[in-house]
XYZ file of N, CA and C in Angstrom:
780
model
N 178.366 188.338 30.267
C 178.700 188.672 28.797
C 178.172 189.993 28.669
N 179.349 190.761 27.874
C 179.540 192.085 27.718
C 178.767 192.801 26.709
N 178.058 193.596 26.623
C 177.221 194.425 25.748
C 178.372 194.842 24.591
N 177.465 195.032 23.756
C 178.063 195.091 22.019
C 178.786 196.675 22.502
N 180.256 197.207 21.945
C 180.728 198.159 22.083
C 180.447 199.652 20.848
N 180.549 200.503 21.252
C 179.963 201.207 20.348
C 180.891 201.156 18.697
N 180.065 201.534 17.773
C 180.272 201.446 16.379
C 179.717 201.835 15.392
N 179.925 203.142 15.900
C 178.839 204.462 15.133
C 179.014 203.998 13.512
N 177.681 204.103 13.554
C 177.425 204.017 11.653
C 176.798 202.493 11.614
N 177.380 201.755 12.192
C 177.366 199.766 11.680
C 176.167 199.073 13.013
N 176.035 198.076 12.382
C 175.103 197.096 13.212
C 176.091 197.168 14.913
N 175.943 196.579 15.715
C 176.512 196.491 17.295
C 177.560 195.004 16.879
N 178.905 194.899 17.442
C 179.499 194.033 17.391
C 178.927 192.906 18.047
N 179.105 191.440 17.605
C 179.125 190.495 18.032
C 180.008 190.107 19.435
N 179.190 189.290 20.345
C 180.083 189.251 21.548
C 181.592 187.863 21.377
N 182.366 187.715 22.379
C 183.392 186.750 21.888
C 182.802 185.698 22.067
N 182.072 185.008 22.179
C 181.163 183.711 22.648
C 180.516 183.159 20.890
N 179.683 184.721 20.363
C 179.005 184.449 19.382
C 179.965 184.054 17.932
N 181.030 184.686 18.233
C 181.993 184.928 17.101
C 182.748 183.477 17.440
N 183.064 182.646 18.297
C 183.254 181.614 18.773
C 182.542 180.297 17.505
N 181.314 181.079 18.334
C 180.193 179.882 17.787
C 180.449 180.046 16.354
N 180.510 180.981 15.367
C 180.778 181.049 14.103
C 182.276 180.391 13.355
N 182.943 180.072 14.582
C 184.163 179.515 14.221
C 183.666 178.059 14.202
N 183.467 177.622 15.387
C 183.215 175.798 15.275
C 182.207 175.614 14.492
N 180.882 176.453 13.914
C 179.831 175.868 13.003
C 180.299 176.065 11.742
N 181.616 176.818 11.151
C 182.444 176.481 9.946
C 183.186 175.218 9.754
N 183.791 175.046 11.009
C 184.443 173.907 11.150
C 184.142 172.423 11.014
N 182.790 172.857 11.922
C 181.640 171.893 11.385
C 181.372 171.821 10.345
N 180.896 172.776 9.368
C 180.424 172.068 8.162
C 181.738 171.988 6.867
N 183.123 172.427 7.185
C 183.938 171.836 6.694
C 184.154 170.436 6.959
N 184.382 170.011 8.196
C 184.065 168.316 8.455
C 183.204 167.710 7.472
N 182.162 168.122 8.124
C 180.867 167.476 7.237
C 180.766 167.193 5.581
N 181.725 168.369 4.748
C 181.607 168.440 3.651
C 183.004 167.400 3.348
N 183.858 167.603 4.066
C 184.795 166.281 3.778
C 184.462 164.949 4.045
N 183.759 164.715 4.804
C 182.578 163.215 5.089
C 182.544 162.872 3.844
N 181.393 164.060 3.243
C 180.363 163.779 1.932
C 181.424 163.627 1.224
N 182.098 164.213 0.360
C 183.078 164.003 -0.353
C 184.143 162.929 -0.399
N 184.050 162.321 0.963
C 185.065 161.441 1.076
C 184.425 159.845 0.458
N 182.781 160.217 0.968
C 181.404 159.193 0.497
C 181.730 158.626 -0.774
N 181.608 159.899 -1.072
C 181.391 159.989 -2.663
C 182.577 159.325 -3.657
N 183.838 159.548 -2.788
C 184.921 158.767 -3.728
C 185.095 157.370 -3.506
N 184.508 156.537 -2.103
C 184.387 155.710 -2.256
C 183.225 154.553 -2.841
N 181.895 155.652 -3.224
C 180.805 155.313 -4.059
C 181.254 155.527 -5.523
N 182.582 155.836 -5.823
C 182.495 156.186 -7.197
C 182.263 157.246 -7.645
N 181.687 158.305 -7.086
C 181.369 159.475 -7.998
C 181.855 160.325 -8.152
N 182.912 160.379 -7.468
C 184.201 161.020 -8.004
C 185.461 160.672 -7.584
N 186.390 160.835 -8.158
C 187.812 160.383 -8.023
C 188.974 161.388 -6.805
N 189.921 160.821 -6.472
C 190.857 160.990 -5.585
C 191.276 162.754 -6.064
N 191.582 163.232 -7.253
C 191.870 164.229 -7.850
C 190.518 165.512 -8.122
N 189.301 164.937 -7.913
C 188.080 166.109 -7.891
C 188.006 166.255 -6.411
N 187.959 165.273 -5.785
C 187.851 165.133 -3.861
C 187.895 166.730 -3.964
N 189.679 167.311 -3.644
C 189.751 168.549 -2.770
C 189.142 169.709 -3.862
N 189.150 169.451 -5.447
C 188.168 170.646 -5.862
C 186.708 170.433 -5.293
N 186.318 169.504 -4.902
C 184.858 169.562 -5.180
C 184.825 170.087 -3.559
N 185.399 169.529 -2.393
C 185.555 170.165 -1.064
C 185.680 172.166 -1.194
N 186.750 172.590 -1.934
C 186.885 173.984 -2.007
C 185.334 174.146 -2.716
N 184.982 174.025 -3.677
C 183.810 174.264 -4.614
C 182.472 174.240 -3.482
N 182.459 173.475 -2.713
C 181.576 173.350 -1.233
C 181.463 174.755 -0.328
N 182.515 174.978 -0.180
C 183.348 175.905 1.024
C 182.742 177.324 0.475
N 183.252 177.320 -0.784
C 182.600 178.661 -1.448
C 181.401 178.897 -1.509
N 180.549 177.879 -1.832
C 179.295 177.906 -1.885
C 178.529 178.226 -1.013
N 179.072 177.476 -0.047
C 178.722 178.052 1.557
C 178.863 179.323 2.684
N 179.895 179.881 1.588
C 180.490 180.992 2.473
C 181.145 180.340 3.758
N 181.812 179.484 3.491
C 182.540 178.928 4.788
C 183.656 180.290 5.220
N 184.146 180.106 4.387
C 185.745 180.928 4.660
C 185.290 182.524 4.842
N 184.566 183.142 3.929
C 183.883 184.491 3.820
C 183.652 184.675 5.636
N 182.830 183.755 5.937
C 182.490 184.022 7.422
C 183.569 183.882 8.450
N 184.591 183.199 8.254
C 185.718 182.912 9.353
C 186.789 184.249 8.835
N 186.519 184.716 7.739
C 187.215 185.645 7.572
C 186.543 187.163 7.977
N 185.344 187.038 8.304
C 184.635 187.913 8.913
C 184.953 188.472 9.924
N 184.958 186.827 10.908
C 185.243 187.089 12.597
C 186.480 187.863 12.437
N 187.596 187.880 11.585
C 189.304 188.202 11.647
C 188.802 189.644 11.587
N 187.749 190.326 10.692
C 187.566 191.428 10.374
C 186.915 192.191 11.757
N 186.145 191.400 12.420
C 185.440 192.339 13.533
C 186.249 192.089 14.554
N 187.225 191.078 14.643
C 188.474 190.898 15.928
C 189.556 192.597 15.551
N 189.584 192.895 14.388
C 190.379 193.945 14.013
C 189.537 195.334 14.237
N 188.350 195.287 13.919
C 187.499 196.639 14.716
C 187.390 196.704 15.931
N 187.404 195.328 16.581
C 187.472 195.893 18.326
C 188.658 196.058 18.643
N 189.960 195.534 18.555
C 191.105 196.311 18.563
C 191.316 197.972 18.142
N 190.712 198.022 17.126
C 190.493 199.948 16.626
C 190.105 200.166 17.564
N 188.826 199.977 17.788
C 187.783 200.747 18.500
C 188.211 201.211 19.985
N 188.904 199.518 20.293
C 189.564 200.117 22.143
C 190.980 201.469 21.941
N 191.517 201.031 20.515
C 192.514 201.944 20.289
C 192.127 203.415 20.362
N 191.364 203.383 20.048
C 190.313 204.543 19.437
C 190.317 205.460 20.756
N 189.621 204.247 22.034
C 189.170 204.997 23.148
C 190.171 205.839 23.789
N 191.534 205.035 23.665
C 192.788 205.732 24.390
C 193.019 206.750 23.721
N 192.759 206.896 22.466
C 193.512 208.168 21.582
C 192.017 209.327 21.965
N 191.368 208.939 22.065
C 190.194 210.218 22.462
C 190.342 210.704 23.429
N 190.816 209.851 24.857
C 191.461 210.158 26.141
C 192.504 210.791 26.148
N 193.407 210.930 25.273
C 194.894 211.330 24.621
C 194.674 212.835 24.091
N 194.030 212.476 23.334
C 193.568 213.765 22.855
C 192.726 214.634 23.676
N 192.180 214.473 24.464
C 191.283 215.681 25.851
C 192.327 215.784 26.674
N 193.470 215.205 26.723
C 195.059 215.423 27.751
C 195.506 216.663 27.417
N 195.146 216.423 25.839
C 195.808 217.649 25.248
C 195.214 218.740 24.486
N 193.936 219.025 25.042
C 193.488 220.122 24.719
C 193.148 221.115 25.893
N 194.206 222.359 25.299
C 194.311 223.404 26.196
C 192.904 223.754 26.664
N 193.022 224.411 27.891
C 191.501 224.946 28.381
C 190.549 225.801 28.126
N 189.363 225.635 28.293
C 188.400 226.407 27.439
C 188.023 227.671 28.453
N 187.370 228.131 28.005
C 186.784 229.789 28.579
C 187.156 231.002 28.015
N 187.304 232.070 28.636
C 187.322 233.124 27.731
C 188.691 233.295 27.539
N 188.887 234.043 26.725
C 190.350 234.307 26.166
C 191.567 234.124 27.405
N 190.823 235.744 28.098
C 191.501 235.991 28.857
C 192.139 234.454 30.146
N 190.837 233.801 30.328
C 191.136 232.779 31.777
C 191.983 231.124 30.790
N 192.147 231.469 29.426
C 192.938 230.726 28.471
C 194.000 230.741 28.706
N 194.693 232.110 28.413
C 195.840 233.015 28.467
C 196.759 232.583 30.238
N 195.794 233.127 30.925
C 196.370 232.790 32.297
C 196.348 231.444 32.568
N 195.443 230.455 32.273
C 195.957 229.087 32.601
C 197.060 228.549 31.714
N 197.141 229.150 30.673
C 198.532 228.838 29.970
C 199.917 229.259 30.316
N 199.438 230.684 31.038
C 200.715 230.954 31.717
C 201.317 230.837 32.905
N 200.169 230.039 33.377
C 200.890 229.305 34.957
C 201.385 227.863 34.393
N 200.695 227.684 33.647
C 201.486 225.845 32.718
C 202.729 226.098 32.691
N 202.975 227.176 31.811
C 204.577 227.222 31.580
C 205.581 227.904 32.667
N 204.579 228.882 33.387
C 205.648 228.704 34.623
C 206.123 227.049 35.352
N 204.779 226.457 35.420
C 204.973 225.282 36.100
C 206.014 224.437 35.435
N 205.739 224.549 34.259
C 207.075 223.550 33.510
C 208.265 223.911 33.418
N 208.609 225.828 33.714
C 209.729 226.210 33.861
C 210.354 225.394 34.918
N 209.287 225.451 36.394
C 209.955 225.212 37.482
C 210.139 223.775 37.569
N 210.067 223.092 36.739
C 210.029 221.456 36.862
C 211.403 221.614 36.275
N 211.806 222.191 34.903
C 212.926 222.024 34.428
C 214.117 222.656 34.735
N 213.962 223.337 35.543
C 214.939 224.398 36.510
C 215.607 222.719 37.237
N 214.641 222.102 37.964
C 214.800 220.857 39.152
C 215.207 219.904 38.581
N 214.875 219.521 37.150
C 215.530 218.549 36.702
C 216.826 218.592 35.944
N 217.058 220.086 35.844
C 218.306 220.152 35.200
C 219.163 220.102 35.936
N 218.958 220.733 37.269
C 220.134 220.377 38.580
C 220.152 219.200 39.246
N 219.206 218.558 38.549
C 219.448 217.032 39.282
C 220.099 216.002 38.453
N 219.660 215.069 38.426
C 220.922 213.149 38.128
C 220.035 213.209 36.664
N 220.402 213.838 35.404
C 219.896 213.192 34.277
C 218.764 211.985 33.909
N 219.809 210.888 34.646
C 219.690 209.711 34.624
C 217.653 209.838 35.047
N 217.829 210.414 35.873
C 216.448 210.670 37.117
C 215.854 211.552 36.477
N 216.283 212.376 35.362
C 214.699 213.167 34.561
C 213.882 212.914 34.194
N 213.754 211.323 33.474
C 212.599 210.862 33.244
C 211.337 210.258 34.347
N 212.218 209.842 34.898
C 211.317 209.384 36.055
C 210.615 210.340 37.230
N 211.434 211.448 37.347
C 211.402 212.918 38.155
C 210.026 213.084 37.041
N 209.665 213.462 35.836
C 209.006 214.050 34.965
C 207.703 213.271 35.029
N 207.946 211.936 35.106
C 206.503 211.054 34.783
C 206.033 211.007 36.176
N 206.527 211.394 37.203
C 205.982 211.568 38.841
C 205.263 213.101 38.555
N 206.040 213.793 37.984
C 205.244 215.230 37.951
C 203.766 215.113 37.099
N 203.821 214.405 35.923
C 202.623 214.285 35.194
C 201.512 213.365 35.630
N 201.841 212.658 36.722
C 200.750 211.854 37.740
C 200.214 212.689 38.449
N 200.632 213.857 38.999
C 200.442 214.504 40.156
C 200.142 215.725 39.424
N 199.889 216.100 38.181
C 199.640 217.610 37.400
C 198.204 217.263 37.035
N 197.476 218.114 36.740
C 196.241 217.985 35.846
C 196.156 219.082 35.097
N 195.311 219.670 34.266
C 194.546 220.349 33.538
C 195.690 220.515 32.644
N 195.823 222.045 32.457
C 196.922 222.607 31.455
C 198.503 222.350 31.655
N 199.012 222.158 33.137
C 199.981 222.469 33.489
C 200.385 220.725 33.317
N 199.570 219.611 33.251
C 199.805 218.612 32.882
C 199.940 218.419 31.805
N 199.505 219.104 30.569
C 199.462 219.080 29.174
C 200.844 219.831 28.865
N 201.123 220.777 29.260
C 202.382 221.194 29.153
C 204.117 220.296 29.385
N 203.380 219.571 30.292
C 204.534 218.852 31.077
C 204.642 217.200 30.062
N 203.179 217.010 29.398
C 203.847 216.022 28.496
C 204.154 216.069 26.852
N 203.566 217.399 26.903
C 204.310 217.831 26.065
C 205.638 218.507 25.544
N 206.282 218.998 26.828
C 207.747 219.260 26.841
C 208.998 218.351 27.136
N 208.152 216.989 27.799
C 209.327 216.508 28.613
C 210.131 215.676 27.737
N 209.124 214.861 26.984
C 210.048 213.986 26.262
C 211.310 214.281 25.851
N 211.089 215.700 24.848
C 211.904 216.071 24.048
C 213.003 216.900 24.644
N 212.761 217.302 26.079
C 213.786 217.586 27.139
C 214.516 216.612 27.633
N 214.100 215.058 28.025
C 214.908 213.987 28.011
C 215.723 213.853 27.082
N 215.204 213.562 25.876
C 216.310 213.539 24.812
C 217.467 214.323 25.216
N 216.941 215.485 25.205
C 218.262 216.918 25.336
C 219.474 216.698 26.437
N 219.173 215.925 27.275
C 220.179 215.875 27.926
C 220.693 214.534 27.901
N 220.135 213.702 26.497
C 220.954 212.628 26.374
C 220.720 211.481 26.873
N 219.691 210.918 26.751
C 218.982 209.970 28.155
C 218.032 209.530 26.451
N 217.600 208.150 27.540
C 216.752 207.528 26.160
C 215.796 208.145 26.360
N 214.677 207.804 25.016
C 213.328 208.747 25.006
C 212.146 207.945 26.241
N 211.471 208.652 26.171
C 210.664 208.613 27.645
C 209.403 207.536 26.873
N 209.447 206.092 27.390
C 208.285 205.037 26.456
C 207.352 205.403 26.616
N 206.144 205.506 25.714
C 205.005 205.866 25.397
C 203.956 205.576 26.897
N 204.124 204.238 26.750
C 203.496 203.169 27.726
C 203.662 203.729 28.761
N 205.003 204.417 29.787
C 205.712 204.921 30.912
C 204.494 206.363 30.733
N 204.212 207.014 29.776
C 203.973 208.359 29.987
C 202.498 208.168 29.558
N 201.621 207.238 29.248
C 200.228 207.156 29.464
C 199.735 206.515 30.867
N 200.976 205.733 31.285
C 200.723 205.099 33.205
C 200.396 206.300 33.963
N 201.470 207.323 33.492
C 201.409 208.610 34.296
C 200.299 208.944 34.251
N 199.779 209.293 32.711
C 198.556 210.193 32.767
C 197.478 209.548 33.718
N 197.566 208.115 33.386
C 196.612 207.544 33.890
C 196.322 207.660 35.471
N 197.707 207.691 36.442
C 197.631 207.899 37.853
C 196.564 208.856 38.131
N 196.208 210.068 37.737
C 195.803 210.829 37.694
C 194.471 211.524 37.215
N 193.842 210.576 36.248
C 192.760 210.780 35.378
C 191.945 209.333 34.960
N 191.011 209.014 35.819
C 190.027 208.199 36.320
C 189.943 208.020 34.620
N 189.420 208.730 33.701
C 188.814 208.099 32.363
C 189.739 207.793 31.770
N 190.860 208.242 31.581
C 191.989 207.761 30.997
C 192.657 206.508 31.491
N 192.595 206.231 32.690
C 192.876 204.710 32.902
C 191.553 203.896 32.350
N 191.073 204.277 32.988
C 189.478 203.569 32.161
C 189.755 202.690 30.882
N 190.343 203.971 30.209
C 190.546 203.740 28.748
C 191.365 202.511 28.041
N 192.602 202.763 29.154
C 193.873 201.851 28.916
C 193.489 200.896 29.434
N 192.926 200.193 30.725
C 192.781 199.027 31.093
C 191.681 198.307 29.882
N 190.443 199.444 29.105
C 189.509 198.781 28.500
C 190.261 198.050 27.125
N 191.312 198.632 26.696
C 192.350 198.424 25.734
C 193.390 197.196 25.776
N 193.834 197.311 27.104
C 194.120 195.972 27.484
C 193.440 194.833 27.433
N 192.099 195.079 28.255
C 191.833 194.054 28.260
C 190.795 193.109 26.830
N 190.530 194.528 25.768
C 190.071 193.836 24.573
C 191.315 193.093 23.998
N 192.699 193.780 24.076
C 193.475 193.055 23.381
C 194.056 191.268 24.039
N 193.454 191.289 25.283
C 193.927 190.278 25.635
C 192.477 189.322 25.063
N 191.307 189.644 25.254
C 190.501 188.788 24.545
C 190.726 188.294 23.080
N 190.606 189.685 22.591
C 191.589 189.958 21.011
C 192.102 188.650 20.694
N 193.125 188.432 21.005
C 194.519 187.593 20.758
C 193.988 186.610 20.615
N 193.314 185.737 21.464
C 192.671 184.745 22.300
C 191.803 184.167 21.084
N 190.962 185.056 20.596
C 190.122 184.829 19.507
C 190.746 184.707 18.051
N 191.789 185.828 17.825
C 192.244 185.385 16.533
C 193.153 183.931 16.250
N 193.729 184.157 17.911
C 194.214 182.549 17.450
C 193.314 181.515 16.869
N 192.160 181.528 17.573
C 191.092 180.884 17.211
C 190.442 180.531 15.499
N 190.784 181.768 15.141
C 189.837 182.463 13.816
C 191.143 181.539 13.213
N 192.055 181.793 13.042
C 193.512 181.960 12.161
C 193.570 180.325 11.801
N 193.431 179.540 13.212
C 193.158 178.207 13.049
C 192.160 177.418 12.169
N 191.053 178.085 12.743
C 189.852 177.961 11.457
C 189.587 178.280 10.323
N 190.638 179.020 10.021
C 190.741 179.501 8.544
C 191.586 178.775 7.898
N 192.371 177.900 8.333
C 193.531 177.177 8.071
C 192.830 175.830 8.078
N 191.873 175.923 8.611
C 190.862 174.269 8.285
C 190.445 174.590 7.099
N 189.578 175.372 7.293
C 188.128 175.495 5.887
C 188.791 176.022 4.524
N 189.923 175.950 4.930
C 190.906 176.235 3.565
C 191.879 175.113 2.810
N 191.500 174.104 3.958
C 192.256 172.770 2.726
C 190.878 172.008 2.603
N 191.713 170.471 2.826
C 190.485 169.546 2.076
C 190.928 168.313 3.036
N 190.886 168.695 4.699
C 191.425 167.420 5.217
C 190.391 167.586 6.626
N 190.055 166.758 7.312
C 189.640 167.223 8.617
C 190.146 167.438 9.625
N 189.364 168.459 10.572
C 190.111 169.345 11.526
C 190.813 169.020 12.468
N 190.400 167.616 12.774
C 191.426 166.418 14.056
C 191.613 167.841 14.992
N 192.921 167.915 15.623
C 192.951 168.300 16.625
C 192.719 169.960 17.123
N 193.250 170.083 15.419
C 193.094 171.374 15.256
C 191.841 172.396 15.731
N 190.748 171.478 15.057
C 189.392 172.027 15.342
C 189.295 171.850 16.875
N 189.782 170.946 17.942
C 189.711 170.657 19.069
C 190.513 172.350 19.809
N 191.200 172.694 19.487
C 191.681 174.172 20.015
C 190.649 174.971 19.603
N 190.064 175.173 18.640
C 189.033 176.140 18.449
C 188.018 176.074 19.866
N 187.632 174.841 19.713
C 186.249 174.548 20.540
C 186.557 174.554 22.167
N 188.065 174.668 22.400
C 188.263 174.953 24.036
C 188.512 176.170 24.024
N 188.670 176.921 23.025
C 188.720 178.465 23.416
C 186.617 178.492 24.396
N 186.317 178.078 24.417
C 184.866 177.741 25.414
C 185.130 179.146 26.787
N 186.543 178.649 27.414
C 186.543 179.470 28.668
C 187.203 181.040 27.865
N 187.078 181.525 26.821
C 187.273 182.769 26.380
C 186.997 183.828 27.111
N 187.819 184.796 27.903
C 187.641 186.025 28.453
C 186.863 186.850 27.327
N 185.680 187.225 28.011
C 184.727 188.047 27.239
C 185.066 189.243 26.759
N 184.874 190.021 25.583
C 185.051 191.354 25.435
C 184.529 192.102 26.732
N 185.453 192.895 27.300
C 185.276 194.408 28.272
C 184.016 195.346 27.509
N 183.294 195.861 28.231
C 182.265 197.195 28.308
C 182.857 198.444 27.966
N 182.960 199.094 26.723
C 183.551 200.520 26.430
C 183.309 201.105 27.625
N 184.718 201.984 28.352
C 183.874 202.906 29.220
C 183.230 203.763 28.694
N 182.606 205.256 29.727
C 181.464 206.157 29.058
C 182.681 206.781 28.913
N 182.352 208.058 27.819
C 183.588 209.060 27.749
C 182.969 210.250 28.617
N 184.514 211.089 28.750
C 184.583 211.776 29.997
C 183.877 213.006 29.636
N 183.211 213.568 30.570
C 182.195 214.890 29.921
C 183.372 216.225 30.675
N 183.752 216.709 29.594
C 184.358 217.481 29.287
C 183.887 219.223 29.111
N 182.401 218.950 29.599
C 181.895 220.630 29.214
C 182.162 221.043 30.600
N 182.039 222.468 30.416
C 182.045 223.533 31.201
C 180.609 223.511 32.132
N 180.827 224.103 33.463
C 179.777 223.662 33.909
C 178.451 224.800 33.706
N 178.426 225.811 32.878
C 177.775 226.140 32.271
C 177.373 225.526 31.287
N 178.575 224.992 30.217
C 177.761 223.992 29.059
C 176.489 223.000 29.529
N 177.299 222.297 30.982
C 176.376 221.393 31.384
C 174.975 221.600 31.863
N 174.662 223.496 32.441
C 173.697 223.874 33.138
C 172.861 224.244 32.232
N 173.149 224.458 30.790
C 172.342 224.838 29.708
C 171.971 223.781 29.024
N 172.965 222.476 28.809
C 171.803 221.151 27.966
C 171.074 221.009 29.344
N 171.390 220.497 30.697
C 170.346 220.000 31.493
C 168.694 221.160 31.415
N 169.379 222.441 31.234
C 167.598 223.145 30.978
C 167.276 223.101 29.790
N 167.722 222.612 28.864
C 167.084 222.409 27.144
C 166.151 221.235 27.513
N 166.910 220.685 28.154
C 166.484 218.928 28.862
C 164.636 218.958 29.220
N 165.217 219.921 30.195
C 163.972 219.861 30.945
C 163.197 220.758 30.284
N 163.644 221.777 29.777
C 162.682 222.415 28.618
C 161.499 221.617 27.544
N 162.364 220.823 27.297
C 162.040 219.682 26.149
C 160.807 218.666 26.847
N 161.428 218.220 27.977
C 160.294 217.343 28.971
C 159.041 217.986 29.155
N 159.044 219.284 29.420
C 157.972 220.013 29.838
C 156.923 220.235 28.932
N 157.145 220.138 28.103
C 156.671 220.635 26.326
C 156.180 219.355 26.541
N 156.180 218.134 26.498
C 155.536 216.730 26.680
C 154.545 216.528 27.560
């Protein structure tokens, strides 16, 4: 079972098994309500016409539907958090090099020259292969050189009259040479898989609790989600600090601990 993922400013999100338990509990409460009000019909306490309204009213009082909707909301948050992890790594890749103004200028000039060499080579080759060769260059480059290629390649390929570079292929190319980026992509994919299964169960549960009928086979679908894939653990953020910044932090930490 995984640890709750980062959810800044809010309580930790629940595990997949905990969310599934909420769905099962909601269905069980709904079925108990249906049985109870059917018995009231048999006892002459309510009419057939009042039965559906009684079931809905009890569900509203118990907050059954709102609990299921809360699960769907949390699944949306899970999915958004996974995408945020990918976006954060992509933003890191797009960040220019740090350092002094002279160091940054030197890095930028090197990156531009590397792109010019690549563009010349791609222009002289088969246009159909431009995207493939460009993506390979992305996977083999790092730092500012990779950043510039990632920025320039899509428009260059379009200028050759070729199909756009698929964003997913660009992500894969970056991930081949960047472990932190790769971990974020895997985290997003595994989260999407777990969320998809639970979302289907939650939507089934929502349909059930909004009706005035027993769950039947539909409830079994939610229960069988017991083999659900647990949510993956969020990857650690890449440490983008310079050696000087890390050294300054470690010194400050040592000073703090030495005063205790």
